[in-house]
Coordinates of C-alpha atoms in Angstrom, one line a residue:
X1 CA -28.1 -33.0 -8.5
X2 CA -26.4 -31.0 -11.5
X3 CA -29.1 -29.1 -12.0
X4 CA -28.9 -27.5 -8.3
X5 CA -25.2 -27.0 -8.5
X6 CA -26.2 -25.4 -11.6
X7 CA -28.8 -22.7 -10.6
X8 CA -26.8 -22.4 -7.5
X9 CA -23.2 -20.8 -9.2
X10 CA -25.9 -19.2 -11.1
X11 CA -26.5 -16.9 -8.3
X12 CA -23.3 -17.0 -6.7
X13 CA -22.0 -15.9 -9.8
X14 CA -25.2 -13.1 -10.3
X15 CA -24.6 -11.5 -5.9
X16 CA -20.6 -10.6 -7.8
X17 CA -21.4 -9.0 -10.6
X18 CA -23.1 -7.4 -7.8
X19 CA -20.9 -6.8 -5.2
X20 CA -18.5 -5.7 -8.8
X21 CA -20.5 -2.7 -9.9
X22 CA -21.5 -1.3 -5.9
X23 CA -17.5 -0.7 -5.5
X24 CA -17.5 0.6 -8.6
X25 CA -19.4 2.8 -8.3
X26 CA -17.1 5.2 -6.5
X27 CA -14.9 4.6 -9.6
X28 CA -18.1 5.9 -11.8
X29 CA -18.6 9.5 -9.2
X30 CA -15.3 9.8 -9.4
X31 CA -14.2 9.6 -13.2
X32 CA -16.4 11.0 -14.4
X33 CA -16.9 14.6 -12.6
X34 CA -13.6 14.3 -13.2
X35 CA -14.2 15.8 -16.8
X36 CA -17.4 18.3 -15.8
X37 CA -17.3 21.9 -15.0
X38 CA -17.3 23.0 -11.6
X39 CA -21.0 24.3 -12.1
X40 CA -21.8 20.9 -13.5
X41 CA -20.7 18.8 -10.8
X42 CA -22.6 20.8 -8.6
X43 CA -26.3 21.0 -10.6
X44 CA -26.1 17.1 -11.1
X45 CA -22.8 15.3 -10.1
X46 CA -24.4 11.4 -11.5
X47 CA -25.1 13.4 -15.1
X48 CA -23.1 12.1 -17.6
X49 CA -20.9 15.1 -18.6
X50 CA -22.0 17.1 -21.6
X51 CA -18.7 17.9 -22.7
X52 CA -15.1 16.0 -21.7
X53 CA -13.0 18.5 -19.6
X54 CA -10.4 17.4 -20.2
X55 CA -9.0 20.8 -19.5
X56 CA -9.1 20.2 -15.6
X57 CA -5.7 17.3 -16.1
X58 CA -3.8 19.4 -18.0
X59 CA -4.8 22.0 -15.3
X60 CA -4.0 20.1 -11.9
X61 CA -0.3 18.8 -13.9
X62 CA 0.1 22.5 -13.8
X63 CA -1.2 23.6 -10.3
X64 CA 0.6 20.9 -8.5
X65 CA 3.5 20.0 -10.0
X66 CA 2.3 16.6 -10.1
X67 CA 6.1 15.8 -12.0
X68 CA 7.3 16.3 -8.9
X69 CA 4.7 15.1 -6.0
X70 CA 4.2 12.1 -8.0
X71 CA 8.4 12.0 -7.6
X72 CA 8.2 12.5 -4.0
X73 CA 5.4 9.5 -3.8
X74 CA 7.4 7.4 -5.6
X75 CA 10.7 7.6 -3.8
X76 CA 9.4 7.1 0.0
X77 CA 7.0 4.3 -1.5
X78 CA 9.5 2.3 -3.4
X79 CA 12.6 3.4 -0.5
X80 CA 9.7 2.4 2.6
X81 CA 8.6 -0.7 1.1
X82 CA 12.8 -1.8 0.0
X83 CA 13.0 -1.5 4.1
X84 CA 10.3 -3.0 4.9
X85 CA 10.9 -6.1 3.2
X86 CA 14.6 -7.1 4.0
X87 CA 14.0 -6.2 8.3
X88 CA 11.2 -8.1 9.0
X89 CA 12.1 -10.9 6.3
X90 CA 15.0 -11.1 7.5
X91 CA 14.1 -10.5 11.7
X92 CA 10.8 -13.0 11.6
X93 CA 13.6 -15.5 9.6
X94 CA 15.9 -15.8 13.0
X95 CA 13.2 -15.5 15.9
X96 CA 11.5 -18.6 13.8
X97 CA 15.4 -19.8 13.0
X98 CA 16.0 -19.8 17.5
X99 CA 13.3 -19.6 19.2
X100 CA 13.5 -19.1 23.1
X101 CA 12.8 -16.9 25.1
X102 CA 14.1 -13.3 23.6
X103 CA 12.9 -13.8 20.5
X104 CA 9.3 -15.0 22.4
X105 CA 9.5 -11.5 23.7
X106 CA 10.4 -10.0 20.4
X107 CA 8.0 -11.9 19.2
X108 CA 4.9 -10.4 21.1
X109 CA 6.5 -6.7 21.0
X110 CA 6.3 -6.1 17.1
X111 CA 2.7 -7.3 17.4
X112 CA 2.0 -5.5 20.4
X113 CA 2.6 -2.4 18.4
X114 CA 0.1 -2.6 15.5
X115 CA -3.4 -1.9 18.1
X116 CA -1.6 1.5 19.0
X117 CA -3.4 3.6 17.3
X118 CA -0.9 6.4 15.3
X119 CA -3.1 8.9 16.7
X120 CA -1.6 8.2 20.2
X121 CA 2.5 8.7 19.5
X122 CA 1.4 12.1 16.4
X123 CA 2.9 13.8 19.3
X124 CA 6.3 12.5 20.5
X125 CA 7.2 11.6 17.6
X126 CA 6.9 14.8 15.8
X127 CA 9.2 15.8 18.9
X128 CA 11.4 12.9 18.8
X129 CA 11.8 13.8 14.9
X130 CA 12.6 17.1 16.2
X131 CA 15.5 15.7 18.2
X132 CA 16.8 13.9 15.7
X133 CA 16.9 16.5 13.2
X134 CA 14.1 13.6 10.9
X135 CA 12.1 16.3 10.3
X136 CA 11.2 18.1 6.4
X137 CA 13.2 15.1 4.7
X138 CA 12.6 12.4 2.8
X139 CA 15.2 9.7 4.9
X140 CA 13.3 10.7 8.3
X141 CA 10.0 10.2 6.7
X142 CA 11.2 6.9 5.0
X143 CA 12.7 6.0 8.4
X144 CA 9.5 6.4 10.0
X145 CA 7.5 4.1 7.7
X146 CA 9.8 1.7 8.5
X147 CA 8.9 1.9 12.2
X148 CA 5.6 1.9 11.2
X149 CA 5.5 -0.8 8.8
X150 CA 8.2 -3.7 10.3
X151 CA 5.3 -4.9 12.4
X152 CA 2.3 -6.2 10.4
X153 CA 5.4 -7.5 8.1
X154 CA 6.7 -9.6 10.7
X155 CA 4.0 -11.0 11.5
X156 CA 2.7 -12.4 7.9
X157 CA 6.3 -13.4 7.0
X158 CA 6.7 -14.9 10.4
X159 CA 3.5 -17.2 9.9
X160 CA 5.6 -18.3 7.1
X161 CA 8.8 -18.9 7.7
X162 CA 7.4 -21.4 9.6
X163 CA 6.5 -23.1 6.1
X164 CA 9.6 -24.5 4.6
X165 CA 11.2 -27.0 5.5
X166 CA 13.8 -26.4 8.1
X167 CA 16.2 -29.8 6.5
X168 CA 16.3 -27.6 3.0
X169 CA 18.5 -24.8 5.4
X170 CA 21.0 -27.7 6.5
X171 CA 21.2 -29.9 3.7
X172 CA 22.9 -26.1 2.1
X173 CA 24.8 -25.8 5.3
X174 CA 26.4 -28.6 5.0
X175 CA 27.6 -28.3 1.8
X176 CA 29.3 -24.8 2.7
X177 CA 26.3 -22.1 1.9
X178 CA 27.0 -19.2 5.0
X179 CA 23.9 -17.8 6.9
X180 CA 24.2 -15.3 5.3
X181 CA 23.9 -17.2 1.7
X182 CA 20.6 -19.6 3.5
X183 CA 18.4 -17.1 3.9
X184 CA 19.3 -15.0 0.2
X185 CA 19.5 -18.2 -1.6
X186 CA 17.3 -20.4 -0.1
X187 CA 14.7 -18.5 1.9
X188 CA 14.2 -15.5 -0.1
X189 CA 13.0 -16.9 -3.3
X190 CA 10.5 -19.0 -1.3
X191 CA 8.5 -16.1 0.4
X192 CA 8.1 -14.8 -2.7
X193 CA 3.9 -16.0 -2.2
X194 CA 4.0 -13.6 0.8
X195 CA 6.8 -10.7 -0.2
X196 CA 4.2 -10.2 -2.9
X197 CA 1.4 -9.7 -0.4
X198 CA 3.8 -7.5 2.5
X199 CA 4.8 -5.5 -1.1
X200 CA 0.6 -4.4 -2.2
X201 CA -0.7 -4.1 1.2
X202 CA 2.3 -1.4 2.2
X203 CA 2.7 0.2 -1.0
X204 CA -1.1 0.8 -0.6
X205 CA -0.8 2.1 2.3
X206 CA 2.3 4.3 2.5
X207 CA 1.4 6.2 -1.2
X208 CA -2.3 6.8 0.5
X209 CA -1.1 8.3 3.0
X210 CA -1.6 12.0 4.5
X211 CA -1.0 12.1 7.7
X212 CA 2.1 11.2 8.6
X213 CA 3.5 12.7 5.1
X214 CA 1.1 16.7 7.0
X215 CA 3.0 16.0 10.6
X216 CA 6.8 15.2 8.5
X217 CA 7.0 17.5 5.2
X218 CA 6.6 21.1 5.6
X219 CA 7.9 21.5 2.5
X220 CA 6.4 22.2 -0.1
X221 CA 8.6 21.0 -2.8
X222 CA 8.5 17.0 -0.6
X223 CA 5.1 16.9 -1.0
X224 CA 3.3 14.0 -1.6
X225 CA 0.1 13.1 -4.2
X226 CA -2.4 12.9 -1.2
X227 CA -0.9 16.4 0.2
X228 CA -0.9 18.1 -2.8
X229 CA -4.0 17.1 -3.6
X230 CA -5.1 18.2 -0.5
X231 CA -4.7 21.8 -1.9
X232 CA -8.5 21.8 -3.9
X233 CA -10.1 21.5 -0.6
X234 CA -9.6 24.1 1.4
X235 CA -12.2 24.8 5.0
X236 CA -14.3 27.3 3.1
X237 CA -13.7 26.9 -1.3
X238 CA -13.3 22.8 -2.5
X239 CA -12.5 22.5 -5.6
X240 CA -14.1 19.7 -6.7
X241 CA -13.5 19.3 -10.3
X242 CA -9.5 20.4 -9.6
X243 CA -9.8 18.1 -6.8
X244 CA -11.0 14.9 -8.4
X245 CA -8.7 15.4 -11.8
X246 CA -5.5 15.2 -9.3
X247 CA -7.5 12.0 -7.5
X248 CA -7.7 10.4 -10.7
X249 CA -4.1 11.1 -11.5
X250 CA -3.1 10.2 -7.8
X251 CA -5.0 6.7 -8.0
X252 CA -3.8 5.8 -11.6
X253 CA -0.1 4.2 -10.7
X254 CA -1.6 2.1 -7.8
X255 CA -4.4 1.0 -10.1
X256 CA -1.5 0.1 -12.3
X257 CA 0.8 -1.5 -9.8
X258 CA -2.3 -3.5 -9.1
X259 CA -3.0 -4.5 -12.5
X260 CA 0.3 -5.7 -13.0
X261 CA 0.9 -7.9 -10.2
X262 CA -2.2 -9.4 -9.5
X263 CA -0.9 -12.6 -11.5
X264 CA 1.5 -12.8 -8.9
X265 CA -1.6 -12.6 -6.4
X266 CA -3.3 -15.5 -7.8
X267 CA 0.2 -17.1 -7.7
X268 CA 0.8 -16.2 -4.3
X269 CA -2.3 -17.6 -2.9
X270 CA -2.3 -20.8 -4.4
X271 CA 1.9 -21.2 -3.7
X272 CA 0.3 -20.3 0.3
X273 CA -2.3 -22.8 0.0
X274 CA -0.3 -26.0 -1.0
X275 CA 2.2 -25.0 1.1

């Protein structure tokens, strides 16, 4: 029995290692080719570079004005995440704790919004944004991310709030806690596992998003990292050496962010399974 179990575990581990290597192959090509010259990339994209050209990164840093693009992406992502978490967590809690026809209808509307493709609302969104005067501005695109991000986040919070015993909130109210205090002092700390999940999912989406910033942010000073990097990939000319270096600079912060929250992700999964 132990031999079968050991053999099965070994095969699973080998398969997991194989999958890990398979998913790391694109990273290999991006990182290795970002350190080559343009001609070396065209000759053999899979070959190890004969000379590591870190000058590609220095050139990209200057050409893209990377600090400015990084700051734009950071501001948009941080404020969008804060708004999405606050709106969706409070709305989900209120819907769960006040069951009724209106709460059910609102929840159905939010869930239904997730199946509407972004391409279907692009033109109306641009027209409405122009009418409201929020186009070509960071606050404007942050507000748009609120609208697109709340549906999925509310759906996740809605399911998690149901696992929180109502008796905890009732005890807090008996002790004189207000409704506002019940949410922020009792409920929201208990939502940490799902909050981490919501933050990660939306951060990956907003940081890497290209289409919405392309539609909204026309000013070069407002460009995010994906928009700035896309300038290396024109219709007739593709600067692979510079473009790949820009991609590495763009994905490095999000990888560091993910690794930093890795332990919280594991804790969140464990806490969710216990609940």
